[in-house]
mmCIF file of C-alpha atoms in Angstrom:
data_model
loop_
_atom_site.group_PDB
_atom_site.id
_atom_site.type_symbol
_atom_site.label_atom_id
_atom_site.label_comp_id
_atom_site.label_asym_id
_atom_site.label_seq_id
_atom_site.Cartn_x
_atom_site.Cartn_y
_atom_site.Cartn_z
ATOM 1 C CA UNK L 1 7.279 -34.006 -17.620
ATOM 2 C CA UNK L 2 10.954 -33.095 -17.955
ATOM 3 C CA UNK L 3 13.891 -35.551 -17.761
ATOM 4 C CA UNK L 4 16.831 -35.064 -15.418
ATOM 5 C CA UNK L 5 18.901 -34.862 -18.567
ATOM 6 C CA UNK L 6 17.049 -31.609 -19.476
ATOM 7 C CA UNK L 7 18.644 -29.814 -16.532
ATOM 8 C CA UNK L 8 22.191 -28.390 -16.244
ATOM 9 C CA UNK L 9 24.685 -30.063 -13.967
ATOM 10 C CA UNK L 10 24.519 -27.053 -11.648
ATOM 11 C CA UNK L 11 20.767 -27.281 -11.198
ATOM 12 C CA UNK L 12 19.670 -28.374 -7.700
ATOM 13 C CA UNK L 13 18.810 -32.102 -7.497
ATOM 14 C CA UNK L 14 16.310 -31.666 -4.731
ATOM 15 C CA UNK L 15 14.455 -29.114 -6.794
ATOM 16 C CA UNK L 16 14.368 -31.467 -9.791
ATOM 17 C CA UNK L 17 12.789 -34.133 -7.578
ATOM 18 C CA UNK L 18 10.101 -31.642 -6.430
ATOM 19 C CA UNK L 19 9.323 -30.721 -10.027
ATOM 20 C CA UNK L 20 8.699 -34.388 -10.654
ATOM 21 C CA UNK L 21 6.153 -34.623 -7.786
ATOM 22 C CA UNK L 22 2.588 -33.419 -8.574
ATOM 23 C CA UNK L 23 1.994 -32.963 -4.784
ATOM 24 C CA UNK L 24 4.731 -30.288 -4.630
ATOM 25 C CA UNK L 25 5.811 -28.529 -7.900
ATOM 26 C CA UNK L 26 4.948 -31.175 -10.540
ATOM 27 C CA UNK L 27 1.878 -29.277 -11.819
ATOM 28 C CA UNK L 28 3.734 -25.913 -12.069
ATOM 29 C CA UNK L 29 4.257 -24.773 -15.706
ATOM 30 C CA UNK L 30 7.616 -23.127 -16.556
ATOM 31 C CA UNK L 31 9.299 -21.937 -19.687
ATOM 32 C CA UNK L 32 11.482 -24.337 -21.751
ATOM 33 C CA UNK L 33 13.090 -21.483 -23.825
ATOM 34 C CA UNK L 34 14.204 -19.157 -21.022
ATOM 35 C CA UNK L 35 16.907 -19.786 -18.499
ATOM 36 C CA UNK L 36 18.961 -22.159 -20.704
ATOM 37 C CA UNK L 37 22.708 -22.498 -20.591
ATOM 38 C CA UNK L 38 24.984 -22.517 -23.719
ATOM 39 C CA UNK L 39 24.212 -26.209 -24.278
ATOM 40 C CA UNK L 40 20.386 -25.641 -24.106
ATOM 41 C CA UNK L 41 19.862 -27.218 -20.731
ATOM 42 C CA UNK L 42 17.757 -25.589 -18.014
ATOM 43 C CA UNK L 43 19.770 -23.815 -15.363
ATOM 44 C CA UNK L 44 17.132 -21.343 -14.137
ATOM 45 C CA UNK L 45 13.315 -21.636 -13.936
ATOM 46 C CA UNK L 46 10.957 -18.970 -15.355
ATOM 47 C CA UNK L 47 7.375 -19.528 -14.189
ATOM 48 C CA UNK L 48 4.284 -18.118 -15.880
ATOM 49 C CA UNK L 49 1.592 -15.822 -14.524
ATOM 50 C CA UNK L 50 0.823 -12.498 -12.882
ATOM 51 C CA UNK L 51 1.303 -13.582 -9.280
ATOM 52 C CA UNK L 52 2.023 -10.051 -7.963
ATOM 53 C CA UNK L 53 2.760 -6.491 -8.874
ATOM 54 C CA UNK L 54 5.916 -4.409 -9.143
ATOM 55 C CA UNK L 55 6.872 -0.703 -8.808
ATOM 56 C CA UNK L 56 9.406 0.820 -11.117
ATOM 57 C CA UNK L 57 11.212 4.151 -10.866
ATOM 58 C CA UNK L 58 9.844 6.283 -13.782
ATOM 59 C CA UNK L 59 13.104 8.069 -14.388
ATOM 60 C CA UNK L 60 15.116 5.009 -15.320
ATOM 61 C CA UNK L 61 12.654 2.110 -15.020
ATOM 62 C CA UNK L 62 14.637 0.368 -12.263
ATOM 63 C CA UNK L 63 12.695 -2.053 -10.129
ATOM 64 C CA UNK L 64 12.200 -0.660 -6.630
ATOM 65 C CA UNK L 65 9.576 -3.052 -5.284
ATOM 66 C CA UNK L 66 7.989 -6.461 -6.065
ATOM 67 C CA UNK L 67 5.131 -7.975 -4.044
ATOM 68 C CA UNK L 68 6.533 -11.468 -4.443
ATOM 69 C CA UNK L 69 4.047 -13.946 -3.048
ATOM 70 C CA UNK L 70 2.169 -11.523 -0.786
ATOM 71 C CA UNK L 71 -0.972 -11.375 -3.076
ATOM 72 C CA UNK L 72 -1.368 -15.165 -2.795
ATOM 73 C CA UNK L 73 -0.740 -15.066 0.941
ATOM 74 C CA UNK L 74 -3.385 -12.459 1.550
ATOM 75 C CA UNK L 75 -5.953 -14.299 -0.584
ATOM 76 C CA UNK L 76 -5.101 -17.524 1.266
ATOM 77 C CA UNK L 77 -5.579 -15.712 4.566
ATOM 78 C CA UNK L 78 -8.822 -13.900 3.918
ATOM 79 C CA UNK L 79 -10.468 -15.995 1.173
ATOM 80 C CA UNK L 80 -8.894 -19.485 1.438
ATOM 81 C CA UNK L 81 -11.874 -21.350 -0.157
ATOM 82 C CA UNK L 82 -11.316 -19.501 -3.466
ATOM 83 C CA UNK L 83 -7.538 -19.391 -3.444
ATOM 84 C CA UNK L 84 -6.194 -19.314 -7.001
ATOM 85 C CA UNK L 85 -9.663 -20.340 -8.241
ATOM 86 C CA UNK L 86 -11.145 -19.999 -11.726
ATOM 87 C CA UNK L 87 -13.951 -17.665 -12.712
ATOM 88 C CA UNK L 88 -15.124 -19.581 -15.882
ATOM 89 C CA UNK L 89 -17.258 -22.558 -15.052
ATOM 90 C CA UNK L 90 -17.443 -25.682 -17.186
ATOM 91 C CA UNK L 91 -21.173 -25.950 -16.237
ATOM 92 C CA UNK L 92 -22.739 -22.875 -14.671
ATOM 93 C CA UNK L 93 -25.674 -24.772 -13.343
ATOM 94 C CA UNK L 94 -23.436 -27.168 -11.380
ATOM 95 C CA UNK L 95 -20.115 -25.429 -10.699
ATOM 96 C CA UNK L 96 -19.413 -23.130 -7.794
ATOM 97 C CA UNK L 97 -16.464 -20.786 -7.311
ATOM 98 C CA UNK L 98 -15.181 -22.981 -4.416
ATOM 99 C CA UNK L 99 -15.104 -25.908 -6.709
ATOM 100 C CA UNK L 100 -12.117 -24.516 -8.587
ATOM 101 C CA UNK L 101 -9.918 -23.961 -5.495
ATOM 102 C CA UNK L 102 -6.180 -24.037 -6.517
ATOM 103 C CA UNK L 103 -6.977 -24.762 -10.143
ATOM 104 C CA UNK L 104 -4.858 -21.896 -11.364
ATOM 105 C CA UNK L 105 -1.768 -22.366 -9.130
ATOM 106 C CA UNK L 106 0.046 -24.375 -11.726
ATOM 107 C CA UNK L 107 -0.059 -21.866 -14.594
ATOM 108 C CA UNK L 108 -1.025 -18.260 -14.123
ATOM 109 C CA UNK L 109 -1.834 -18.150 -10.394
ATOM 110 C CA UNK L 110 -4.060 -15.324 -9.087
ATOM 111 C CA UNK L 111 -3.430 -13.101 -12.248
ATOM 112 C CA UNK L 112 -3.091 -9.521 -11.009
ATOM 113 C CA UNK L 113 -4.767 -7.926 -14.015
ATOM 114 C CA UNK L 114 -5.503 -4.262 -13.247
ATOM 115 C CA UNK L 115 -4.103 -1.430 -11.133
ATOM 116 C CA UNK L 116 -5.340 2.035 -10.202
ATOM 117 C CA UNK L 117 -3.906 4.862 -8.025
ATOM 118 C CA UNK L 118 -6.055 7.251 -5.944
ATOM 119 C CA UNK L 119 -5.670 9.599 -3.018
ATOM 120 C CA UNK L 120 -7.586 9.241 0.274
ATOM 121 C CA UNK L 121 -7.092 11.352 3.374
ATOM 122 C CA UNK L 122 -3.824 12.728 1.969
ATOM 123 C CA UNK L 123 -2.347 9.284 1.303
ATOM 124 C CA UNK L 124 -1.733 7.649 -2.100
ATOM 125 C CA UNK L 125 -3.801 4.476 -2.422
ATOM 126 C CA UNK L 126 -3.040 1.560 -4.735
ATOM 127 C CA UNK L 127 -5.853 -0.766 -5.966
ATOM 128 C CA UNK L 128 -4.880 -4.093 -7.477
ATOM 129 C CA UNK L 129 -7.525 -6.166 -9.332
ATOM 130 C CA UNK L 130 -6.973 -9.882 -9.074
ATOM 131 C CA UNK L 131 -8.719 -11.802 -11.900
ATOM 132 C CA UNK L 132 -9.027 -15.379 -10.757
ATOM 133 C CA UNK L 133 -10.062 -14.727 -7.156
ATOM 134 C CA UNK L 134 -12.203 -11.755 -8.343
ATOM 135 C CA UNK L 135 -10.894 -9.630 -5.553
ATOM 136 C CA UNK L 136 -9.449 -6.127 -5.043
ATOM 137 C CA UNK L 137 -6.340 -5.672 -2.916
ATOM 138 C CA UNK L 138 -5.767 -2.231 -1.374
ATOM 139 C CA UNK L 139 -2.458 -0.795 -0.473
ATOM 140 C CA UNK L 140 -1.232 2.707 0.748
ATOM 141 C CA UNK L 141 1.915 4.339 -0.314
ATOM 142 C CA UNK L 142 3.207 7.227 1.736
ATOM 143 C CA UNK L 143 4.973 10.140 0.075
ATOM 144 C CA UNK L 144 8.590 9.441 -0.739
ATOM 145 C CA UNK L 145 8.144 5.745 0.067
ATOM 146 C CA UNK L 146 8.536 2.892 -2.460
ATOM 147 C CA UNK L 147 7.266 -0.001 -0.305
ATOM 148 C CA UNK L 148 3.482 -0.015 -0.016
ATOM 149 C CA UNK L 149 1.581 -1.061 3.039
ATOM 150 C CA UNK L 150 -1.151 -3.708 2.742
ATOM 151 C CA UNK L 151 -4.478 -2.246 3.974
ATOM 152 C CA UNK L 152 -7.285 -4.698 2.991
ATOM 153 C CA UNK L 153 -8.765 -7.053 0.474
ATOM 154 C CA UNK L 154 -12.334 -7.146 -0.772
ATOM 155 C CA UNK L 155 -14.249 -9.788 -2.801
ATOM 156 C CA UNK L 156 -17.841 -9.240 -3.805
ATOM 157 C CA UNK L 157 -20.294 -11.985 -4.590
ATOM 158 C CA UNK L 158 -20.924 -15.472 -3.251
ATOM 159 C CA UNK L 159 -18.611 -18.399 -3.306
ATOM 160 C CA UNK L 160 -20.520 -21.498 -2.234
ATOM 161 C CA UNK L 161 -23.410 -21.495 -4.801
ATOM 162 C CA UNK L 162 -23.606 -22.296 -8.445
ATOM 163 C CA UNK L 163 -22.479 -19.600 -10.955
ATOM 164 C CA UNK L 164 -26.031 -19.597 -12.466
ATOM 165 C CA UNK L 165 -27.683 -19.088 -9.081
ATOM 166 C CA UNK L 166 -25.213 -16.351 -8.236
ATOM 167 C CA UNK L 167 -26.063 -14.676 -11.623
ATOM 168 C CA UNK L 168 -29.784 -14.991 -11.133
ATOM 169 C CA UNK L 169 -29.525 -13.511 -7.624
ATOM 170 C CA UNK L 170 -27.169 -10.705 -8.853
ATOM 171 C CA UNK L 171 -24.438 -11.963 -6.555
ATOM 172 C CA UNK L 172 -21.757 -12.933 -8.914
ATOM 173 C CA UNK L 173 -19.464 -10.203 -7.791
ATOM 174 C CA UNK L 174 -16.708 -8.940 -10.017
ATOM 175 C CA UNK L 175 -15.467 -11.940 -11.978
ATOM 176 C CA UNK L 176 -12.201 -11.025 -13.660
ATOM 177 C CA UNK L 177 -11.817 -7.280 -12.731
ATOM 178 C CA UNK L 178 -10.121 -6.127 -15.972
ATOM 179 C CA UNK L 179 -10.144 -2.333 -15.352
ATOM 180 C CA UNK L 180 -10.320 -0.051 -12.323
ATOM 181 C CA UNK L 181 -10.979 3.677 -12.103
ATOM 182 C CA UNK L 182 -10.720 5.797 -9.021
ATOM 183 C CA UNK L 183 -13.288 8.607 -8.664
ATOM 184 C CA UNK L 184 -12.197 11.317 -6.228
ATOM 185 C CA UNK L 185 -14.606 12.954 -3.863
ATOM 186 C CA UNK L 186 -14.722 16.095 -6.078
ATOM 187 C CA UNK L 187 -16.293 13.994 -8.895
ATOM 188 C CA UNK L 188 -18.323 11.550 -6.907
ATOM 189 C CA UNK L 189 -22.127 11.840 -6.957
ATOM 190 C CA UNK L 190 -22.365 10.420 -3.384
ATOM 191 C CA UNK L 191 -19.788 12.712 -1.935
ATOM 192 C CA UNK L 192 -17.591 9.813 -1.080
ATOM 193 C CA UNK L 193 -14.547 8.622 -3.115
ATOM 194 C CA UNK L 194 -15.431 5.685 -5.233
ATOM 195 C CA UNK L 195 -13.759 2.943 -7.261
ATOM 196 C CA UNK L 196 -15.272 1.730 -10.515
ATOM 197 C CA UNK L 197 -14.634 -1.903 -11.409
ATOM 198 C CA UNK L 198 -15.391 -3.390 -14.852
ATOM 199 C CA UNK L 199 -15.293 -7.198 -15.107
ATOM 200 C CA UNK L 200 -15.286 -9.234 -18.254
ATOM 201 C CA UNK L 201 -16.577 -12.635 -17.085
ATOM 202 C CA UNK L 202 -19.411 -11.361 -14.862
ATOM 203 C CA UNK L 203 -20.234 -8.716 -17.374
ATOM 204 C CA UNK L 204 -20.521 -6.096 -14.639
ATOM 205 C CA UNK L 205 -19.781 -2.511 -13.957
ATOM 206 C CA UNK L 206 -19.595 -1.924 -10.164
ATOM 207 C CA UNK L 207 -19.149 1.305 -8.152
ATOM 208 C CA UNK L 208 -17.796 1.066 -4.601
ATOM 209 C CA UNK L 209 -17.407 3.738 -1.997
ATOM 210 C CA UNK L 210 -13.957 3.875 -0.509
ATOM 211 C CA UNK L 211 -13.588 4.690 3.160
ATOM 212 C CA UNK L 212 -10.736 5.428 5.487
ATOM 213 C CA UNK L 213 -11.862 4.471 9.033
ATOM 214 C CA UNK L 214 -9.655 7.264 10.468
ATOM 215 C CA UNK L 215 -11.230 9.938 8.198
ATOM 216 C CA UNK L 216 -14.315 12.161 8.843
ATOM 217 C CA UNK L 217 -15.820 11.675 5.321
ATOM 218 C CA UNK L 218 -18.820 9.890 6.803
ATOM 219 C CA UNK L 219 -20.549 10.488 10.146
ATOM 220 C CA UNK L 220 -21.998 6.971 10.133
ATOM 221 C CA UNK L 221 -20.173 3.568 10.255
ATOM 222 C CA UNK L 222 -19.936 2.180 6.736
ATOM 223 C CA UNK L 223 -22.106 -0.901 6.367
ATOM 224 C CA UNK L 224 -20.610 -4.391 5.940
ATOM 225 C CA UNK L 225 -16.856 -3.560 5.842
ATOM 226 C CA UNK L 226 -14.489 -6.075 4.373
ATOM 227 C CA UNK L 227 -11.652 -7.588 6.400
ATOM 228 C CA UNK L 228 -9.072 -4.999 7.103
ATOM 229 C CA UNK L 229 -5.540 -4.667 8.528
ATOM 230 C CA UNK L 230 -2.902 -1.979 8.514
ATOM 231 C CA UNK L 231 -4.316 1.553 8.618
ATOM 232 C CA UNK L 232 -7.829 0.498 8.039
ATOM 233 C CA UNK L 233 -8.769 1.533 4.495
ATOM 234 C CA UNK L 234 -11.934 -0.417 3.551
ATOM 235 C CA UNK L 235 -13.845 -0.867 0.405
ATOM 236 C CA UNK L 236 -17.608 -1.297 0.495
ATOM 237 C CA UNK L 237 -20.364 -1.590 -2.061
ATOM 238 C CA UNK L 238 -22.263 1.587 -2.732
ATOM 239 C CA UNK L 239 -25.958 1.409 -1.901
ATOM 240 C CA UNK L 240 -26.573 4.205 -4.419
ATOM 241 C CA UNK L 241 -24.894 2.838 -7.618
ATOM 242 C CA UNK L 242 -24.570 -0.814 -8.597
ATOM 243 C CA UNK L 243 -25.022 -2.003 -12.174
ATOM 244 C CA UNK L 244 -25.274 -5.557 -13.387
ATOM 245 C CA UNK L 245 -25.550 -6.546 -17.019
ATOM 246 C CA UNK L 246 -27.657 -9.679 -16.852
ATOM 247 C CA UNK L 247 -27.682 -10.384 -20.561
ATOM 248 C CA UNK L 248 -23.941 -10.029 -21.002
ATOM 249 C CA UNK L 249 -23.316 -11.987 -17.822
ATOM 250 C CA UNK L 250 -25.596 -14.758 -19.066
ATOM 251 C CA UNK L 251 -23.853 -15.013 -22.407
ATOM 252 C CA UNK L 252 -20.414 -15.212 -20.718
ATOM 253 C CA UNK L 253 -21.505 -18.039 -18.424
ATOM 254 C CA UNK L 254 -23.167 -19.983 -21.219
ATOM 255 C CA UNK L 255 -19.991 -19.581 -23.353
#
């Protein structure tokens, strides 16, 4: 808890009051070594966490886009029961993903951990792995544009069951998707573009088929599509390839 004397005279008094209220901003962690004035008092707040993603111009590394709070807004809209949840249970036999609702909001937030770029139907597609919600957000980026368009969000696995039951039933999903790899149609064994997702907490390697509902890649309706908006890119689990490392997942949960 910071004292009012820790803040510079120019700091907003109303914001100080909110930082002292656990029902508003009191739980939020911020740096005490950044944003200080010449006397060492806080004049600007720097919060921790990977709450979004940014796009920089490669030629000079200038910032051209930042997602701001959109990642959290989309998770709150489509998966509100696991908003800023945690993927590491205290007791795998008792805890459920929904039990950790909002637990990470005060420190690292959703933690956008991984990113991958692919091409689908002539459009550049951006995949963002969100650790704590264990979800994949999908954006499209038209040629010459720097502002991506939100397309859909996908979360595998159950939410209202214990972590141990989800593990036993092979329904953990992708807990902490640490790395993503896009597989173009030319290299896919199913003839459909795929996304490989490796996740550290669930101990899984998952392969998903990626569809564009306006494309002609498949003559049948993809099964069980996730919620979609925008131009309708959807991500679904491949019926052909899905791997789950039971032993590794078990060790992670016990740890």
